[in-house]
Each structure stands twice: as C-alpha cells, then as structure tokens.
mmCIF file of C-alpha atoms in Angstrom:
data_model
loop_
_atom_site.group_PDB
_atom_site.id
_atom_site.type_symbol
_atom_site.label_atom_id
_atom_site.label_comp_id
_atom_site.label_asym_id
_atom_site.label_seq_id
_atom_site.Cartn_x
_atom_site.Cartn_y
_atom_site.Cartn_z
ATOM 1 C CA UNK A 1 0.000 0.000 0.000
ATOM 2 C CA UNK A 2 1.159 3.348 0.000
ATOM 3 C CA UNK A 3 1.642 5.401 2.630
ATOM 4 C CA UNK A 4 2.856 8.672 3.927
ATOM 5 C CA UNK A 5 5.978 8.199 6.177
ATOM 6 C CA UNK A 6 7.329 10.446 8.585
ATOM 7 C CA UNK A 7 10.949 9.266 8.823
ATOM 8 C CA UNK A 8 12.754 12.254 10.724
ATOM 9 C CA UNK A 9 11.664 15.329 12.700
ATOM 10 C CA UNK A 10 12.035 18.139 10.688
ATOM 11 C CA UNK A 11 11.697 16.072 7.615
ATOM 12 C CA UNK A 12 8.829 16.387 4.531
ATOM 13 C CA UNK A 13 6.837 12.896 4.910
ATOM 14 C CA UNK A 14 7.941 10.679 2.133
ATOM 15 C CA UNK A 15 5.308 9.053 -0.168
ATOM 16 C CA UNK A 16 6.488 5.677 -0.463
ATOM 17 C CA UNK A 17 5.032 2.110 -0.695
ATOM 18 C CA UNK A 18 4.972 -0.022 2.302
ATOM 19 C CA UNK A 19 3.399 -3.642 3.013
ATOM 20 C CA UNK A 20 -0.531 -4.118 3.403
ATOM 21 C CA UNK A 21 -1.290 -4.485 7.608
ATOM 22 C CA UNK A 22 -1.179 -7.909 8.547
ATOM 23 C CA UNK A 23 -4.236 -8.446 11.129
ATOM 24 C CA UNK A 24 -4.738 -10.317 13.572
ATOM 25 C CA UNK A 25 -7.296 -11.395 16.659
ATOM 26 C CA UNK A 26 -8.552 -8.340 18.177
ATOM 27 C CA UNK A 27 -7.726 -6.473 15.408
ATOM 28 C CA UNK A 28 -9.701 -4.351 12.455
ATOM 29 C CA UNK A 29 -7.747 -3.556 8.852
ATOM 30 C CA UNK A 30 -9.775 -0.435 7.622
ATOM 31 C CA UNK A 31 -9.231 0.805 3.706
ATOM 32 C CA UNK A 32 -8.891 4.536 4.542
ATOM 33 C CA UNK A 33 -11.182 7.008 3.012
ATOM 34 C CA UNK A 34 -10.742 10.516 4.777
ATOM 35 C CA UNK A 35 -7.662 11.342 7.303
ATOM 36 C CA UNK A 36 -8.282 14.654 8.861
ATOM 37 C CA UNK A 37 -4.834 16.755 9.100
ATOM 38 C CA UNK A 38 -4.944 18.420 12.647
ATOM 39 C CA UNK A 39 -3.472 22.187 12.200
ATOM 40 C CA UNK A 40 -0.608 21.311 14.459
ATOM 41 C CA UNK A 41 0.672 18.528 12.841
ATOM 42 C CA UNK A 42 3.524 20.790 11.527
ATOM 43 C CA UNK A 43 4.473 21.423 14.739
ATOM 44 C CA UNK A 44 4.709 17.614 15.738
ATOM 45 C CA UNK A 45 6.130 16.673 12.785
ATOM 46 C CA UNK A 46 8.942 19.362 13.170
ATOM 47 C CA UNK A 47 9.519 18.692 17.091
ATOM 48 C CA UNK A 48 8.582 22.011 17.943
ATOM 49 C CA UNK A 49 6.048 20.331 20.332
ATOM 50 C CA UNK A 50 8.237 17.414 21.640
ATOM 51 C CA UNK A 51 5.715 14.534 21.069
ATOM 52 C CA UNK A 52 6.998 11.254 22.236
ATOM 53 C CA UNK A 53 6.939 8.855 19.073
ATOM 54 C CA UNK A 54 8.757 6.326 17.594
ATOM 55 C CA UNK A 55 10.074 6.830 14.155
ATOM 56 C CA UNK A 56 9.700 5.558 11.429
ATOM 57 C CA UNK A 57 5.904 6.006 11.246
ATOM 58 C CA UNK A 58 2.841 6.814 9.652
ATOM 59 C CA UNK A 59 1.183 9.481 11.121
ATOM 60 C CA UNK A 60 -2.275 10.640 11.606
ATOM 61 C CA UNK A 61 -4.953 10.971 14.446
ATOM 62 C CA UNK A 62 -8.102 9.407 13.664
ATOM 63 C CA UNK A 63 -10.354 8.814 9.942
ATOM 64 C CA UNK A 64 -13.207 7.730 8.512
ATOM 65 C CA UNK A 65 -12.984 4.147 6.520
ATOM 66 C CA UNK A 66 -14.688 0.934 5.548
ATOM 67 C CA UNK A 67 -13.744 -2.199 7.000
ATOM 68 C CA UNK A 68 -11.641 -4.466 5.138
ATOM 69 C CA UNK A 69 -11.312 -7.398 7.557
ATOM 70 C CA UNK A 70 -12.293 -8.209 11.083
ATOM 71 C CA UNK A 71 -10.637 -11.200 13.357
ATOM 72 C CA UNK A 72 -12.297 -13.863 14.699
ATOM 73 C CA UNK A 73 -13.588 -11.644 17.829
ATOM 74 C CA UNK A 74 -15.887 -9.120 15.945
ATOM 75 C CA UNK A 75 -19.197 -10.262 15.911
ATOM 76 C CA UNK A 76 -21.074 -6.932 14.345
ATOM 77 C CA UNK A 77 -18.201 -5.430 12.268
ATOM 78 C CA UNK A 78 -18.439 -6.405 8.459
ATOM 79 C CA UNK A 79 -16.307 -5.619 5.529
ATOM 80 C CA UNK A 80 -17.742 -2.498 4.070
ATOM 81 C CA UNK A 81 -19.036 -1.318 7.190
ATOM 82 C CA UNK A 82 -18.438 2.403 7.423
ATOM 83 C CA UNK A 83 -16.720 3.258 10.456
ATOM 84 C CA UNK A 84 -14.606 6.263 12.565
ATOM 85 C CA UNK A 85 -11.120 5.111 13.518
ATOM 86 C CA UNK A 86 -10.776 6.040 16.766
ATOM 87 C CA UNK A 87 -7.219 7.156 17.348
ATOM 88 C CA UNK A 88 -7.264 6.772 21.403
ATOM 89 C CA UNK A 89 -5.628 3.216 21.976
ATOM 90 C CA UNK A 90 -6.239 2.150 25.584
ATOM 91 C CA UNK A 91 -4.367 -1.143 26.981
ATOM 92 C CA UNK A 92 -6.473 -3.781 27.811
ATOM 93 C CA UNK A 93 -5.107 -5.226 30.894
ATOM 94 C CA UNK A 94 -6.084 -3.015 33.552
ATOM 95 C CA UNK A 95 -9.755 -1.686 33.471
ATOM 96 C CA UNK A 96 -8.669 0.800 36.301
ATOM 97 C CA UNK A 97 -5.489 2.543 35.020
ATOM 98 C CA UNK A 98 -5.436 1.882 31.249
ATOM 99 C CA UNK A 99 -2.521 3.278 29.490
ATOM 100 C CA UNK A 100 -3.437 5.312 26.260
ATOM 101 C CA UNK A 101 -1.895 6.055 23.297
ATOM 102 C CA UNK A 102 -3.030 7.931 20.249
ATOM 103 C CA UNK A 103 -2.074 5.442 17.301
ATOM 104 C CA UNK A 104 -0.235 7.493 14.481
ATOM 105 C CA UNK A 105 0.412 10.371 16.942
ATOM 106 C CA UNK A 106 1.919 10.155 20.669
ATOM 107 C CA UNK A 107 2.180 8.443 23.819
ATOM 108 C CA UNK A 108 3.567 9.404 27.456
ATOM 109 C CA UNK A 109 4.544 6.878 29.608
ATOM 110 C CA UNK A 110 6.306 3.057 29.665
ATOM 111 C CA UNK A 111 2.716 1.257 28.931
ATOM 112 C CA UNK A 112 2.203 3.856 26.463
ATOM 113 C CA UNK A 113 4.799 3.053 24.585
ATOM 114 C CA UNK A 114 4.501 0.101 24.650
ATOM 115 C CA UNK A 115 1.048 0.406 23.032
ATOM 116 C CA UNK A 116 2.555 2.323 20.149
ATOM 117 C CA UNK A 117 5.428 0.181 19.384
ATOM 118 C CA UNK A 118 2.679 -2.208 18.465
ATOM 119 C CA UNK A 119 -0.441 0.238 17.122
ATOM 120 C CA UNK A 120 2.048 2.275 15.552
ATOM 121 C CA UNK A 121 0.866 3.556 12.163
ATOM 122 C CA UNK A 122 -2.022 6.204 11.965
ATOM 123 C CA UNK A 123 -3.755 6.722 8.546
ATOM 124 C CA UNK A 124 -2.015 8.924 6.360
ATOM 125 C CA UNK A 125 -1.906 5.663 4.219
ATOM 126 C CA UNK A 126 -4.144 3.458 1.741
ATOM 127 C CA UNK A 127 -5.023 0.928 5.077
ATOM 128 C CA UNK A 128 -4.616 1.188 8.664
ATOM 129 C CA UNK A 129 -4.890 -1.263 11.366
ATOM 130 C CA UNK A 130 -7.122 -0.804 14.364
ATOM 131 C CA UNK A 131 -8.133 -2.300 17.689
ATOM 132 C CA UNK A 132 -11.481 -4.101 17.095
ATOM 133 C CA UNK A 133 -13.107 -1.572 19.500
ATOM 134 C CA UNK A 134 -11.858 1.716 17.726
ATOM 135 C CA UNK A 135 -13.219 0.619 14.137
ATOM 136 C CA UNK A 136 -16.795 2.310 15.424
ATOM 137 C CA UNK A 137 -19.715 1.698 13.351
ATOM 138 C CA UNK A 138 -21.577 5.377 11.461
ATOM 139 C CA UNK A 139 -23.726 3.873 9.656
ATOM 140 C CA UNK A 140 -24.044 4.160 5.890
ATOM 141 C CA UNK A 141 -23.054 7.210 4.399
ATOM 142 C CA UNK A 142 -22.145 8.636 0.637
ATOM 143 C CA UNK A 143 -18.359 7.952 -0.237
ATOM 144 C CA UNK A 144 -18.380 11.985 -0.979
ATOM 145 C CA UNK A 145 -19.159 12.662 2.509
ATOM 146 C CA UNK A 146 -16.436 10.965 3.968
ATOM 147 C CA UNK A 147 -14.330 14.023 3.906
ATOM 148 C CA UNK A 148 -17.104 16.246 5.998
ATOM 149 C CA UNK A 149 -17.257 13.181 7.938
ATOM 150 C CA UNK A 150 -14.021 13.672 9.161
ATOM 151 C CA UNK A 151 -15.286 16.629 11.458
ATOM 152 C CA UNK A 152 -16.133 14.086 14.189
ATOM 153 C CA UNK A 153 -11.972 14.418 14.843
ATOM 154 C CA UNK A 154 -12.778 18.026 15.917
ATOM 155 C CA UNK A 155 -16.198 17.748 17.345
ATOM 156 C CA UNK A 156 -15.504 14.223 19.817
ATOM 157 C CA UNK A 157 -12.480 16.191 21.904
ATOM 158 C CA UNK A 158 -15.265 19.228 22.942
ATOM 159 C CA UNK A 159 -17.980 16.591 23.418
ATOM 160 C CA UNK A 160 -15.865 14.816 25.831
ATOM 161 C CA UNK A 161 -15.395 17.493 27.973
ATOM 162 C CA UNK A 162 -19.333 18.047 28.027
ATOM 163 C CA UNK A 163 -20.156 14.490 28.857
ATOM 164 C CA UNK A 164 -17.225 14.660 31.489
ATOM 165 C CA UNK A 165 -18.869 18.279 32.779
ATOM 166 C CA UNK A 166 -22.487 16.487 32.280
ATOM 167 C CA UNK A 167 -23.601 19.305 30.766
ATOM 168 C CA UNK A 168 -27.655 19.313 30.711
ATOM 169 C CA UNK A 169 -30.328 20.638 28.407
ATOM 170 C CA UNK A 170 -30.905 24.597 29.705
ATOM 171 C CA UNK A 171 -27.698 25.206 31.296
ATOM 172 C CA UNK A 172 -25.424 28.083 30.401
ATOM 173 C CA UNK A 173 -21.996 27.252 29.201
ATOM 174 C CA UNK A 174 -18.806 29.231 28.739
ATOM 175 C CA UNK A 175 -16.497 27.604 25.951
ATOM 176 C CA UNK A 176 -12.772 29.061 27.098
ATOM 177 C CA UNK A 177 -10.931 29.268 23.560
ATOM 178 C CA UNK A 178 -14.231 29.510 21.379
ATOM 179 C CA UNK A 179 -12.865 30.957 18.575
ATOM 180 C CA UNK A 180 -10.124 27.892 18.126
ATOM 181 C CA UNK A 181 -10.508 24.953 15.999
ATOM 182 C CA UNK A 182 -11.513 22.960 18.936
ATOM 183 C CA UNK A 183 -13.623 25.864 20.908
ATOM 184 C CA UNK A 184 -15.706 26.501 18.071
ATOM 185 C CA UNK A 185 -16.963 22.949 17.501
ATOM 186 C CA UNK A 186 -17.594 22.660 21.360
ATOM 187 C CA UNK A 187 -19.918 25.279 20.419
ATOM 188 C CA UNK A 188 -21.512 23.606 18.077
ATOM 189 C CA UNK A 189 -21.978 20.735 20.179
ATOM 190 C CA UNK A 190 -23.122 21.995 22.901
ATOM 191 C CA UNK A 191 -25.885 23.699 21.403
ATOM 192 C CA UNK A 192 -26.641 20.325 19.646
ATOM 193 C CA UNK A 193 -26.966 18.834 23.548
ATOM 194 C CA UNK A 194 -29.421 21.404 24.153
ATOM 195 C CA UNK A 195 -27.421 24.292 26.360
ATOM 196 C CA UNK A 196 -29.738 27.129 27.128
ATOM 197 C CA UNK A 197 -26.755 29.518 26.140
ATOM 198 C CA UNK A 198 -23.014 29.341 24.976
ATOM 199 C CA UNK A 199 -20.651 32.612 26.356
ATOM 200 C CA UNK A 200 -17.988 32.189 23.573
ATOM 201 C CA UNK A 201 -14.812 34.343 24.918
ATOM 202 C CA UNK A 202 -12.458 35.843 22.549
ATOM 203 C CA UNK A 203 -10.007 38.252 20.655
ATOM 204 C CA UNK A 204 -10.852 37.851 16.868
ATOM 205 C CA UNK A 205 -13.370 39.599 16.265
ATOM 206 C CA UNK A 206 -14.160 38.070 13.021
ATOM 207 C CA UNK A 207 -14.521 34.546 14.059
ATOM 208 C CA UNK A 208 -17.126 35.653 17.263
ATOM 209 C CA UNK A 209 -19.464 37.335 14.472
ATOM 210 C CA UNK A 210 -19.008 34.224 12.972
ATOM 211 C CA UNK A 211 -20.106 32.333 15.587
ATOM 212 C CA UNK A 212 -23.027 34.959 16.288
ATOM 213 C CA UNK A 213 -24.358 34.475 12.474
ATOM 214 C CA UNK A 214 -24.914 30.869 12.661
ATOM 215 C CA UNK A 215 -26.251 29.941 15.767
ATOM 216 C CA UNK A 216 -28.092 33.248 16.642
ATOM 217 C CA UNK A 217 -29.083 34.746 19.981
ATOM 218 C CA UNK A 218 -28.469 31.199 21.753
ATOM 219 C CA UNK A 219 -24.321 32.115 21.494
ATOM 220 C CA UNK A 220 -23.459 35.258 23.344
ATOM 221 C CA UNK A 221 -19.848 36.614 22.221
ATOM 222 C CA UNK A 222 -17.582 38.534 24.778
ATOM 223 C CA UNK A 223 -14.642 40.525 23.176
ATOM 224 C CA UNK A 224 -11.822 40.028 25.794
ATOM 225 C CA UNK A 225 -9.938 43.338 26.943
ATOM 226 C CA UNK A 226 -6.600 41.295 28.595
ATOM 227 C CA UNK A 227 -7.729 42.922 32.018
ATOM 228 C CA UNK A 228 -8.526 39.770 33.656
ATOM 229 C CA UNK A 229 -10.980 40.933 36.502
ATOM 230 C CA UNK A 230 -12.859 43.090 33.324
ATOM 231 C CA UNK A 231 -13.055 40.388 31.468
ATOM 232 C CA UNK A 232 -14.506 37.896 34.377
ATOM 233 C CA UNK A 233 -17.178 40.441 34.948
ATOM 234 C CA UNK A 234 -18.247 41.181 30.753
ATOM 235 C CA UNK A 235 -18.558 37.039 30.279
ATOM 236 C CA UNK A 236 -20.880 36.970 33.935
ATOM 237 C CA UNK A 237 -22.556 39.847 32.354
ATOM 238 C CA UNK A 238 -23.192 38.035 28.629
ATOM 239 C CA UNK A 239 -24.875 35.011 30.099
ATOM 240 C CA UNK A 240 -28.591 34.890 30.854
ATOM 241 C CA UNK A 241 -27.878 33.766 34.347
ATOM 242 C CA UNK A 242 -25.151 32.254 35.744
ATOM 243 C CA UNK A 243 -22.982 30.166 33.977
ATOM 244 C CA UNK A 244 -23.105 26.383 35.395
ATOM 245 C CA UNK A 245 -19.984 25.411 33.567
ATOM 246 C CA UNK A 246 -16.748 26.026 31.903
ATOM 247 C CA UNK A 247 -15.155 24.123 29.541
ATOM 248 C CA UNK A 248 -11.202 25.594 28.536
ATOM 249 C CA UNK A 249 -9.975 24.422 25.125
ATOM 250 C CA UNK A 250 -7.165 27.110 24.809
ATOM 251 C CA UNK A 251 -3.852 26.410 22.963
ATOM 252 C CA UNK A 252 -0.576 26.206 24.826
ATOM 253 C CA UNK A 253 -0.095 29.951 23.376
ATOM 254 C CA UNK A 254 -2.948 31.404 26.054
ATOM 255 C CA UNK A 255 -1.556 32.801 29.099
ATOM 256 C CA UNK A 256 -3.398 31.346 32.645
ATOM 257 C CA UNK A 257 -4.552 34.766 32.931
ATOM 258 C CA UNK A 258 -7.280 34.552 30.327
ATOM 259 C CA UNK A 259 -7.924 31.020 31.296
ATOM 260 C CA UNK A 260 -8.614 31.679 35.440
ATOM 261 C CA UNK A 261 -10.643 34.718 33.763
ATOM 262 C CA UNK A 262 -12.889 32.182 32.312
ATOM 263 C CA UNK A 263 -12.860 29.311 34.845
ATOM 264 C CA UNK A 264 -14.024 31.628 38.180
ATOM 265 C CA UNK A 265 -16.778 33.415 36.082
ATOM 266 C CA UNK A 266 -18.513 30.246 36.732
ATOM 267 C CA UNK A 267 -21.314 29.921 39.453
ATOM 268 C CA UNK A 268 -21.121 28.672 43.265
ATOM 269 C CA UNK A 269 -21.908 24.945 42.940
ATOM 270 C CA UNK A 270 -20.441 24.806 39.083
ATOM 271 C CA UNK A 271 -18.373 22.816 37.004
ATOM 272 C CA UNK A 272 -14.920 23.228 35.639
ATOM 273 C CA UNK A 273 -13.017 20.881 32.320
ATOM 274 C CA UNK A 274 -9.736 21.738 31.453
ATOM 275 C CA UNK A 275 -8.860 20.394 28.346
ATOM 276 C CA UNK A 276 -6.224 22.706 26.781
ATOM 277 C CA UNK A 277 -2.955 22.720 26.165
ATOM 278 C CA UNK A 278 -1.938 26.018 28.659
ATOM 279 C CA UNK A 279 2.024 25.086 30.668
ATOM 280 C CA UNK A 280 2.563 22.062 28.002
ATOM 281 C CA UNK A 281 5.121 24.012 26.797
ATOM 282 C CA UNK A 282 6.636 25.436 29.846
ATOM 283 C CA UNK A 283 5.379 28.433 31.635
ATOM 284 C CA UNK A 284 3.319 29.013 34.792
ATOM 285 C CA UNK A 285 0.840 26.774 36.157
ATOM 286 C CA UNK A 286 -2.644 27.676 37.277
ATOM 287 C CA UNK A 287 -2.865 29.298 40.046
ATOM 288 C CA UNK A 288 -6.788 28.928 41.354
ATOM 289 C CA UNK A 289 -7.304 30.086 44.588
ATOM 290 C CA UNK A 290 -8.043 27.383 47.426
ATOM 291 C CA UNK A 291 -10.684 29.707 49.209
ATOM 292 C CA UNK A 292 -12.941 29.637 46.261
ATOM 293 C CA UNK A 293 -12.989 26.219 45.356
ATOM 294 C CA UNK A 294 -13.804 25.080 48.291
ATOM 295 C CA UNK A 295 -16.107 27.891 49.694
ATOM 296 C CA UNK A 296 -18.320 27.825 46.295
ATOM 297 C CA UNK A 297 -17.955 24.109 45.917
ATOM 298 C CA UNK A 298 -16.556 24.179 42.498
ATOM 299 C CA UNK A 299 -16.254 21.070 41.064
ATOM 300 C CA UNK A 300 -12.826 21.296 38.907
ATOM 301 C CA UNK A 301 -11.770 18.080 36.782
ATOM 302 C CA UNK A 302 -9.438 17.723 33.847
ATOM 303 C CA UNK A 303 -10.542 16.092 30.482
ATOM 304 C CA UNK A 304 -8.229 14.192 28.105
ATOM 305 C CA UNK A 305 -9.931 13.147 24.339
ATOM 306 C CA UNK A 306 -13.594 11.069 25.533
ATOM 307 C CA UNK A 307 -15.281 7.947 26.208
ATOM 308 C CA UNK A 308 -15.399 5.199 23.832
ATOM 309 C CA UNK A 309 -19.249 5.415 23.623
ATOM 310 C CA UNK A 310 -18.978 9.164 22.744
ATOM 311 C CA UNK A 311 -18.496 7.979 18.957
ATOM 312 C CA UNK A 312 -21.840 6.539 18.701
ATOM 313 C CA UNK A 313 -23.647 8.905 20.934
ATOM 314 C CA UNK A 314 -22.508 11.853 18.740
ATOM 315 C CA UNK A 315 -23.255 9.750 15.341
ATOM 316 C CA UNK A 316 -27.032 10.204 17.119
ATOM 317 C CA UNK A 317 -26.874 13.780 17.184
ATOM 318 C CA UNK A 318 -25.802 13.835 13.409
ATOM 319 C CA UNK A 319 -28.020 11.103 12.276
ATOM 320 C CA UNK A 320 -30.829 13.407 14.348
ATOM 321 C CA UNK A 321 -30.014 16.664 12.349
ATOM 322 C CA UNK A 322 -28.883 18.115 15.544
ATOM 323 C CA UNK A 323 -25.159 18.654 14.865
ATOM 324 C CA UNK A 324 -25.027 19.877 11.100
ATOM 325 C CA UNK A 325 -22.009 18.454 9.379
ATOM 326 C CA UNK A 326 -22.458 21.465 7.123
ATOM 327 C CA UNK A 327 -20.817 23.863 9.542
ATOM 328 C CA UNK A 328 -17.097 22.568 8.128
ATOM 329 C CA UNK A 329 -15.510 23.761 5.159
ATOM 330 C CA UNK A 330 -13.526 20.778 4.217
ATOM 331 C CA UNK A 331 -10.685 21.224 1.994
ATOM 332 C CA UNK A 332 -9.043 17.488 0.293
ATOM 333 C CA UNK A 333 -5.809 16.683 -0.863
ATOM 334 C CA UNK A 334 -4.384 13.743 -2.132
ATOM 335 C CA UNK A 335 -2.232 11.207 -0.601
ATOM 336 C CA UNK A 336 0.737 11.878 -2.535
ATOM 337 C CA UNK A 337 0.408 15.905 -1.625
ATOM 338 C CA UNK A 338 0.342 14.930 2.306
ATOM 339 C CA UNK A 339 2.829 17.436 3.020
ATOM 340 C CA UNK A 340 0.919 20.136 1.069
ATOM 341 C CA UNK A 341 -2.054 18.997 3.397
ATOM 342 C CA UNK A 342 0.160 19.876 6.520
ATOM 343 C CA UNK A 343 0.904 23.145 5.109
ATOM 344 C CA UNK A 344 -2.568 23.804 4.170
ATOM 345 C CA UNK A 345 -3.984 22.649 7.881
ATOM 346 C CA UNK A 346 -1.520 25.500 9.646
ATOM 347 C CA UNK A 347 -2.503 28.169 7.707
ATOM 348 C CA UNK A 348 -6.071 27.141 7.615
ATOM 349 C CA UNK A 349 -6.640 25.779 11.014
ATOM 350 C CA UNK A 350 -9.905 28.704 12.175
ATOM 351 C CA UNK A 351 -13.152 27.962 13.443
ATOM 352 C CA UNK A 352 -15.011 25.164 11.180
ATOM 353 C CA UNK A 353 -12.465 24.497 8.733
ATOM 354 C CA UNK A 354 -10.788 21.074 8.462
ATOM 355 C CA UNK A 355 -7.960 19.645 5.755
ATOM 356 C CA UNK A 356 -8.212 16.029 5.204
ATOM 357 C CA UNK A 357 -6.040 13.750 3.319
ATOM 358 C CA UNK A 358 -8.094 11.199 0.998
ATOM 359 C CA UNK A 359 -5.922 8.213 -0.148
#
C-alpha cells in the first residue's frame, strides 16, 4: 500500500510504498477514506512540540474508513461497514489505570509506549490497522461525505469534555478558547446537547461574528480586553444567568490569565473541564485560589480526548439533524500531496475548517 511516512523530525513525509497491515485477533484492517490533518501537525512533525513517538511512522490521528477485515472476535463489524477510527488506543489489561496512546500520533509513559510500538501507524496511508473496539460503526453514508465526515476528529475532543462536565439541556456554558478549531466545535456541540446559552470568549473579532451568524441569539460573544478581573465580569454579564460550567480548550499559546478569567466566572456549585494545552510548553501553572474552590464548591476536573461510547452517541446527534455536518468547510488533498495537506492545515486551522487527506 502506500503510505505517507514520517521518517525524521524536521523532515517532509515521504510518499512511499509499504506492506498491506497484517491483522490479527482483536484487530480491524480499515481501507482509509478521509484522514483529517490536525493544524498542528507541523508542529509535531517538526519537534517544535516534543511529542513522544517512535520513528519511522505513519502518522495521523483518527479517519473515517470501511472495514476491510475483522478477526475472529468481531461479531457486528463487516467488511464495508463504514466506520470512525478512533485514534485513542487504551491497553487492555487493567480496566482501572489503562494506558493510552493515540495510534499514528503520541504516547507518554512506559505502557504507552509500549502500546505504540505495536499500534504504531495512523492513517495517512491506503489501510490502517485498528483495535477491534476503535473501528466504530456510522452507519451508511455517501463515499463523498467521507471528507465532511471527518469533522467528528474536531467535534468528539469538545464533546468529551461536556459528557465529562455532564452538561444538561438549559444550562449556560462558557467555551474558554471559542474561537479555536476545537472551541468553536464545542460550540456547536453543545448547542446540539441542548445548552440554554453558549458565552464564547475571545479576541478575533471576526470569528465571534461568525459564531453569532450561525447559531443566533443562543451564542453570546464577549470581546476580551486582557484585564482579567474586566473580562470575568463582561462574560458573567453576557450570560442569561449564571454560567453552570466552563469548559477551557485554549492552545498552549494562552496565558493562565485569560484562562482563570474564564474558569471563576462560573457559578457557586459549578463545574470546571480543562482540556487545553496552557504550561505544556513550559510556563506558569494555574494558580486557582483554594478559598474559592472550596467555599463555592466548584467542582474542577481535567478532560483528556472522551469515552469510547462518545463515537456513537454523537453519530445520534448527526443522524438526528442536531449537529449539522455542514458547519465545516472541508478542503481534500491527495495522498501523494500529504505534506501540502500539513501546510494547508496551519494556515487554515480557524473555526469550522478542516484539511483532510483522501488516499
């Protein structure tokens, strides 16, 4: 097959043939139709962010496929099946602790690499081979939508963090880092889960009339100043009521200021995710004071990726015509112009826009 290879930080992937996965028990071979380029991988793929992976290796987090072939444990899975490739590969040997790696992309920790010496190669390539329970069934779709498809990559990471906040129908959420890639389908999705309001937080102006224009009066935009206490009191001020929960999908860029700006404009008795990338790159940690967590009983938890079930779950909302796939502006390269995708997904990498690689 051929295949994408990333053979060096700080290297162009090379385009070169490779053999056809060999499966085996527990194990799903997918053909690949749509691989969604993340608008960071240039910065993994350079070093800049100091991923942990083993090289060789085909890279790639996550895609949309049909099933080749299934071992002997499947007992739904079919060839042809459509299904998402779910990138998070946990270890199946202790229920408790599972170590997790995300095939094609990184792992931290012994037992995680472990699990990528083995589940190695992502899907920048004609096949890619699965655990049986990450080849999860969509249902039927048109071979020309597999590319829009490939917004579930973006949209599961937010929808994690609501199921982890258990965000309810008629509660008021602020989305920390709503005009990002990430932020912005969190938006989308929690609207689709039936919040009362979104308070979307941010400095580009352009991308919060965005948001404003296509999801009306339920999304209320704040324009942040820098002044941390001002800003606190504008996002209180934008919500209909008090805001039950916070969800913070900023970048490792964002200073803690603007995200403790966000997280303590939530209510007595709220909810806080942190899902971002703020101090993965060095820097200060945040600093939360003690007092108010415990005085308003915040509830503060951190979120990495989501549940296995989320797949499905959010496949409902689609299939519903709750979550509009329409939102994305997909642009598709070819396999052979992979590193023309990576280029494209940094420059390109705003609010409902994805780049996806279709071998």
């Amino acid at each position: 097959m051929k295949a994408a290879i990333l053979k060096a930080l700080g290297q162009p992937l090379a385009i070169n043939q490779m053999p056809d996965p060999a499966i085996g028990t527990g194990e799903v071979v997918v053909d690949v139709a749509a691989a969604p380029v993340l608008s960071y991988a240039n910065e993994v793929f350079s070093g800049e962010r100091q991923y942990p992976i083993d090289l060789p290796m085909v890279p790639g987090c996550g895609a949309i496929g049909r099933v080749r072939a299934s071992g002997p444990d499947a007992t739904h899975l079919k060839p042809g099946d459509w299904v998402f490739c779910d990138p998070t590969v946990r270890s199946r040997d202790d229920a408790l602790m599972p170590d997790i790696a995300l095939q094609g992309w990184s792992a931290r920790g012994d037992g995680a690499k472990r699990l990528q010496r083995y589940f190695h190669d992502g899907p920048f390539a004609e096949q890619v081979r699965v655990p049986t329970e990450n080849a999860i069934r969509i249902g039927e779709i048109d071979p020309d939508d597999a590319t829009r498809w490939s917004a579930l990559n973006v949209m599961l990471v937010p929808y994690g963090g609501l199921l982890a906040a258990n965000l309810q129908a008629g509660e008021k959420l602020l989305v920390s880092g709503a005009t990002g890639n990430f932020g912005s389908a969190g938006v989308a999705v929690a609207l689709a889960m039936g919040a009362r309001c979104v308070v979307a937080p941010g400095r580009n102006e352009r991308a919060l009339a965005d948001l404003e224009r296509r999801f009306g009066e339920r999304v209320r935009t704040v324009k942040l100043s820098g002044n941390e206490d001002e800003d606190r009191e504008r996002m209180r001020q934008a919500s209909p009521g008090p805001i039950d929960c916070v969800m913070d999908l900023l970048p490792p860029s964002a200073t803690t200021t603007t995200v403790r700006a966000a997280v303590m404009a939530v209510r007595p008795y709220g909810r806080v995710v942190l899902m971002g990338g703020v101090g993965m790159l060095g820097g200060e940690g945040l600093d939360l004071p003690y007092p108010w967590i415990m005085r308003n009983d915040i509830t503060v938890r951190g979120k990495w990726m989501y549940p296995r079930e989320a797949v499905t779950r959010m496949t409902g909302l689609i299939r519903a015509g709750l979550l509009d796939l329409g939102h994305f502006d997909v642009t598709t390269f070819l396999l052979d112009d992979a590193n023309d995708a990576v280029t494209h997904a940094a420059a390109n990498g705003g609010p409902f826009r994805i780049t996806v690689i279709r071998p």
